[in-house]
Coordinates of C-alpha atoms and ligand atoms in Angstrom, one line a residue:
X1 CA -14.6 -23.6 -8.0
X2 CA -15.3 -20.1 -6.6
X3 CA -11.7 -19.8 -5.3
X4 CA -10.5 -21.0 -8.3
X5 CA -12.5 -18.4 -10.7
X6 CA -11.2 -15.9 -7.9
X7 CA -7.5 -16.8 -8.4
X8 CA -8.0 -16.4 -11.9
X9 CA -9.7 -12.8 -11.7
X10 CA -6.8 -12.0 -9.4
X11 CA -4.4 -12.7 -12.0
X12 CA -5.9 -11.5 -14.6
X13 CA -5.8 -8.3 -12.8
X14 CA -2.6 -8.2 -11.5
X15 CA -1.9 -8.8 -15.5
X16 CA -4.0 -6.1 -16.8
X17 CA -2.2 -4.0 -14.3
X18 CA 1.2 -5.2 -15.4
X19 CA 0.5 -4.1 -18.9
X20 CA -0.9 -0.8 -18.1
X21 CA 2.3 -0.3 -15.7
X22 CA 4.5 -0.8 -18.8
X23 CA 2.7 1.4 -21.0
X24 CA 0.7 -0.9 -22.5
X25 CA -3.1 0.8 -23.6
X26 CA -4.0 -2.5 -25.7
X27 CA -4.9 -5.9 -24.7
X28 CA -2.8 -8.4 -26.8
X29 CA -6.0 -10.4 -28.6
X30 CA -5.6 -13.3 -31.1
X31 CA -6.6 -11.4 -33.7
X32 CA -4.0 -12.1 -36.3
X33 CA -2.5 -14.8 -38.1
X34 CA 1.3 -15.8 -36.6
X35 CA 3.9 -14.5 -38.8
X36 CA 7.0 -16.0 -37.5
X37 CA 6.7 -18.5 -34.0
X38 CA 10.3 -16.6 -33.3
X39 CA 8.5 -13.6 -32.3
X40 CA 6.0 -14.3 -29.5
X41 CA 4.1 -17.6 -28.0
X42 CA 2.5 -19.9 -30.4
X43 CA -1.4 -20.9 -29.8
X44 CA -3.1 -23.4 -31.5
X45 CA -7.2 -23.2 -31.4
X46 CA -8.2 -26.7 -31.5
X47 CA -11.6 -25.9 -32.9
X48 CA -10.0 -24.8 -36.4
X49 CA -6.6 -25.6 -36.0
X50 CA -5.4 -21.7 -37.1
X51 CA -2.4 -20.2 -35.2
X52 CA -2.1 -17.1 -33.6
X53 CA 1.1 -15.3 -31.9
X54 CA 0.4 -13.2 -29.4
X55 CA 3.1 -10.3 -29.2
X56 CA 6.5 -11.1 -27.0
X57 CA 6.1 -9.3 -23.9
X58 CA 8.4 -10.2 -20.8
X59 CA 5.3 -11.5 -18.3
X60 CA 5.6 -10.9 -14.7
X61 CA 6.0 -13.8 -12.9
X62 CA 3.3 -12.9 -10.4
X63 CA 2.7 -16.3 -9.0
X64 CA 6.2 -17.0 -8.0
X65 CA 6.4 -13.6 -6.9
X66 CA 3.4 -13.6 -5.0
X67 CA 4.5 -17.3 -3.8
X68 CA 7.5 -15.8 -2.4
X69 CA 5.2 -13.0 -0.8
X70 CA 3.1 -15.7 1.5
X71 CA 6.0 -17.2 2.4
X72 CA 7.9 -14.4 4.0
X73 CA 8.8 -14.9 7.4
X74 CA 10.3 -11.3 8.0
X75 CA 10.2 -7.7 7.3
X76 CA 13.5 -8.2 5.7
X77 CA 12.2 -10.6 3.3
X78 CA 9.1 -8.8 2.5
X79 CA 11.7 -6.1 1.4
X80 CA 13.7 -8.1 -0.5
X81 CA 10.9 -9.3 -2.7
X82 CA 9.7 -6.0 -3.5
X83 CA 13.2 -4.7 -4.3
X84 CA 12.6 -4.2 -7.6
X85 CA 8.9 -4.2 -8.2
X86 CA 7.5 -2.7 -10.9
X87 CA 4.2 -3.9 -10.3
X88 CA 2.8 -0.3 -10.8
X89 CA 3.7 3.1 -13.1
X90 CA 4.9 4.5 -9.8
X91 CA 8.5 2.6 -10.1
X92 CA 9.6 4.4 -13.1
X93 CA 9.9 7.9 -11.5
X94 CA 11.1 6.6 -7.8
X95 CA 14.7 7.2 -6.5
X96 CA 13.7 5.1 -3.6
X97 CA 11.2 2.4 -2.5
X98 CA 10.2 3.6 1.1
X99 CA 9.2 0.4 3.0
X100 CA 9.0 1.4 6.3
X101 CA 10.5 2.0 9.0
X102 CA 10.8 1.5 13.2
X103 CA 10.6 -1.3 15.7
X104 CA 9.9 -4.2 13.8
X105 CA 8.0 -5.8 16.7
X106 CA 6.2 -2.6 17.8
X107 CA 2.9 -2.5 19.4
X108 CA 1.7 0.1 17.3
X109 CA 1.6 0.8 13.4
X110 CA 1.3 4.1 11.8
X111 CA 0.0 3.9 8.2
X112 CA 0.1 6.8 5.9
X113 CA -0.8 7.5 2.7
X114 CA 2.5 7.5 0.1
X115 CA 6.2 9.3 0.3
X116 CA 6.6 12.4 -0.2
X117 CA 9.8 14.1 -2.1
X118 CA 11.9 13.8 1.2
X119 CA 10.6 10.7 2.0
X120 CA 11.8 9.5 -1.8
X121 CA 15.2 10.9 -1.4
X122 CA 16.1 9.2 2.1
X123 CA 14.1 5.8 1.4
X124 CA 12.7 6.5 4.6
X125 CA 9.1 7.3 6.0
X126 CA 7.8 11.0 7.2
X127 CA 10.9 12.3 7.5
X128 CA 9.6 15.8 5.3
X129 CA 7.2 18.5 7.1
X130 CA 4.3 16.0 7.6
X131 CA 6.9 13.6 9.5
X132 CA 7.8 16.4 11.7
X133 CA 4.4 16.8 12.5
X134 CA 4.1 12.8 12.9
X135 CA 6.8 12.6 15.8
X136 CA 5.7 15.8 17.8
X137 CA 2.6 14.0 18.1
X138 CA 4.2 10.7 19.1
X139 CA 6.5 12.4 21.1
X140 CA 5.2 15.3 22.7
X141 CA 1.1 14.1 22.8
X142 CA 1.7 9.8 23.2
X143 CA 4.8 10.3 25.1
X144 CA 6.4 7.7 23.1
X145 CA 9.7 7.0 21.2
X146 CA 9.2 7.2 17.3
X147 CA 12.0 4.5 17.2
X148 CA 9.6 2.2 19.1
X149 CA 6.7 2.2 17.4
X150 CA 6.8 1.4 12.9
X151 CA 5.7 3.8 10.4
X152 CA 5.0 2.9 6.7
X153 CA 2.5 3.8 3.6
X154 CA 0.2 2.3 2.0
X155 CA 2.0 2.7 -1.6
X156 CA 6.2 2.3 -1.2
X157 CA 7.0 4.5 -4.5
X158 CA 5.9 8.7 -4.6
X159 CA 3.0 9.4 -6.5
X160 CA 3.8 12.3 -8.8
X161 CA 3.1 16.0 -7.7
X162 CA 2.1 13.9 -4.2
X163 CA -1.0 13.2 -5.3
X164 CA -3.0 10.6 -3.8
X165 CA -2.6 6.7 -4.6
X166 CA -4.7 5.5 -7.5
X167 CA -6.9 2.8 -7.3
X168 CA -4.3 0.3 -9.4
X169 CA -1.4 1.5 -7.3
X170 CA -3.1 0.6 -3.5
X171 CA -4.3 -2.4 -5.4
X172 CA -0.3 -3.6 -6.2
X173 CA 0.8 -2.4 -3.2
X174 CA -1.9 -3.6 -1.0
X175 CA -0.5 -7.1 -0.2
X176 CA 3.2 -5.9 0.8
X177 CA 1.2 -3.8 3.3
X178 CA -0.6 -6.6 4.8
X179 CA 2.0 -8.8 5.2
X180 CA 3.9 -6.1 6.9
X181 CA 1.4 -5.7 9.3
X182 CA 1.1 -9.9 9.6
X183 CA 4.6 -10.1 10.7
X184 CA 4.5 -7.1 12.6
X185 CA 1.5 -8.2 14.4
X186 CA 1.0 -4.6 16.5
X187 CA -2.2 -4.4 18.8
X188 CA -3.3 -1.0 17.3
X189 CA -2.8 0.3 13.7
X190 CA -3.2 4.0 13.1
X191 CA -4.2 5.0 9.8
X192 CA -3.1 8.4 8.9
X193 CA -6.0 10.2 7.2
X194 CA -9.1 8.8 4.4
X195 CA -6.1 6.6 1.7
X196 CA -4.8 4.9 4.4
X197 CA -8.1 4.6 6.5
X198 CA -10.1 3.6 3.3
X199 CA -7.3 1.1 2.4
X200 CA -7.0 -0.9 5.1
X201 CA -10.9 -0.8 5.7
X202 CA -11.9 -2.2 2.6
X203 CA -14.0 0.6 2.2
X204 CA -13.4 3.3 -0.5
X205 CA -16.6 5.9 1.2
X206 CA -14.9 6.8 4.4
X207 CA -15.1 10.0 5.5
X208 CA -12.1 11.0 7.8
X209 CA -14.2 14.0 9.7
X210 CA -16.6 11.5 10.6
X211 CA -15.3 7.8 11.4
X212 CA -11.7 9.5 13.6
X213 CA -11.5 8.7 16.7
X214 CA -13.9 5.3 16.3
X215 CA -12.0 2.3 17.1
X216 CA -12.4 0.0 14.1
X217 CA -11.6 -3.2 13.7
X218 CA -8.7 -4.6 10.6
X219 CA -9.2 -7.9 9.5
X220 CA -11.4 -8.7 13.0
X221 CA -8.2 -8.9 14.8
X222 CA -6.5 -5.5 15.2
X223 CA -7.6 -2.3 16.7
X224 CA -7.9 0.3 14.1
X225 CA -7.9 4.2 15.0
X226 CA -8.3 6.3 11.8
X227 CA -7.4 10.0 12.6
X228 CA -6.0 12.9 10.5
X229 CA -2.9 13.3 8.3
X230 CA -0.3 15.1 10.0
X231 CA 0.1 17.1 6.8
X232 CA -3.6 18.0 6.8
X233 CA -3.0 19.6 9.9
X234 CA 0.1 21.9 8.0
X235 CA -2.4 22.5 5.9
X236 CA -5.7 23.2 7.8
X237 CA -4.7 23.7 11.0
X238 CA -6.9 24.9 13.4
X239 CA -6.9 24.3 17.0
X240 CA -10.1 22.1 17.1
X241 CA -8.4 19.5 15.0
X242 CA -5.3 19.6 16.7
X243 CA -7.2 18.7 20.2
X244 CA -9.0 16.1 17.7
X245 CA -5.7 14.6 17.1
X246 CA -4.5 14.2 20.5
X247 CA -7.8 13.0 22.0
X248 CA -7.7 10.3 19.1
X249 CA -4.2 9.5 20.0
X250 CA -5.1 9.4 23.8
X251 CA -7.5 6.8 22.9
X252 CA -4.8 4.6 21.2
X253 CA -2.2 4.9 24.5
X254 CA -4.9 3.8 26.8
X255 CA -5.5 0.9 24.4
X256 CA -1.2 0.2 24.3
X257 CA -1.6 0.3 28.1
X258 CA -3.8 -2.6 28.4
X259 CA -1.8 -4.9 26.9
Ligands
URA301 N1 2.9 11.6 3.8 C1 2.7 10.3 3.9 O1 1.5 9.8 3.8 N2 3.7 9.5 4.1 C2 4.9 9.9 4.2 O2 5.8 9.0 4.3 C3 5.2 11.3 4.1 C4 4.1 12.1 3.9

């Protein structure tokens, strides 16, 4: 019974968040008397027998979709499904979706936050400034190839102005996220300043000055190191966070090497 009530919040959710994502600022109620069957879906209340038509919008088909989702046995498929989503207001001003990209069975994940306008244009992950900044530190301070480890974002599509996700964009994009990191199945995950960190913590409160550099756990299986954005660092850099960085990152090749 409870997962059932669940399922339905869930849809319901993913519904409202449909709506919203296609401009809609009204829930559709049964409010009025059907005019003509022709133009939306017929319901007939069994208490009074009246008829109401609720307006004909195309639904999502978020269970197949989300069917499809659970079932995907690769990165490519995960792609795939998402190839067109719209499951957000983010799609309509994207050139590109930016899934991800790297080793696709790397030991180590990098999660940021969203693309950027370079990152948009290419379809690919921190390739702008900040993704300069992300290989010097796998390269020059972890001493390891970029192509060997995978790099994604929490959201796929650019949030305008770069501004961070909203709440109803991680929420859409969420589950594409976690099944990339289910088929990836890396030892450590990475999570590129307090989005990314909060995201895949479940926990909206974190505070990135004080939980970096603490191994945490995601899902109880997977090492979690939550350290600074590389573009915070263009932005404040100072030479005490840089050292934060690399001893965070330190932390995480020691970790790599045990396995
Ligand atoms: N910032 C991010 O969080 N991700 C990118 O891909 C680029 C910049």
């Amino acid at each position: 019974m409870d997962n059932e009530l669940s399922d339905i919040i869930e849809e319901l959710r993913r519904y409202l968040n449909y709506l919203k994502s296609i401009g809609m600022e009204e829930i559709p109620v049964a409010n009025f008397r059907m005019q003509n069957a022709e133009c939306g879906v017929e319901i007939k209340n069994s208490v009074n027998q009246t008829s109401h038509s609720y307006p004909k919008i195309q639904k999502p088909e978020l269970r197949i979709q989300d069917s499809k989702l659970t079932e995907a046995k690769s990165l490519e498929d995960i792609q795939k499904e998402m190839s067109d989503c719209r499951m957000c207001k983010l799609w309509s001003a994207r050139k590109n979706i930016v899934f991800g990209s790297g080793n696709p069975h790397a030991k180590l994940i990098f999660v940021g936050e969203g693309p950027g306008e370079e990152e948009d244009i290419q379809g690919l992950p921190f390739v702008g400034r900040a993704g300069r900044k992300l290989t010097e530190i796998i390269e020059k301070g972890m001493k390891l190839d970029r192509k060997d480890v995978y790099i994604c974002n929490v959201v796929k599509c650019r949030p305008p102005e770069n501004r961070e996700p909203e709440i109803d964009e991680v929420r859409a994009c969420k589950p594409f996220l976690e099944k990339q990191i289910e088929i990836i199945k890396p030892a450590v995950i990475v999570a590129l300043g307090r989005p990314a960190t909060a995201t895949l913590l479940n926990n909206k409160k974190v505070t990135i000055s004080r939980i970096r550099g603490i191994w945490h756990e995601y899902k109880l299986v997977i090492k979690l190191m939550p350290t600074y954005h590389p573009a915070y660092l263009l932005r404040y850099y100072t030479l005490e966070h840089r050292k934060q960085i690399y001893e965070d990152m330190k932390k995480v090749v020691e970790e790599l090497n045990k396995k």
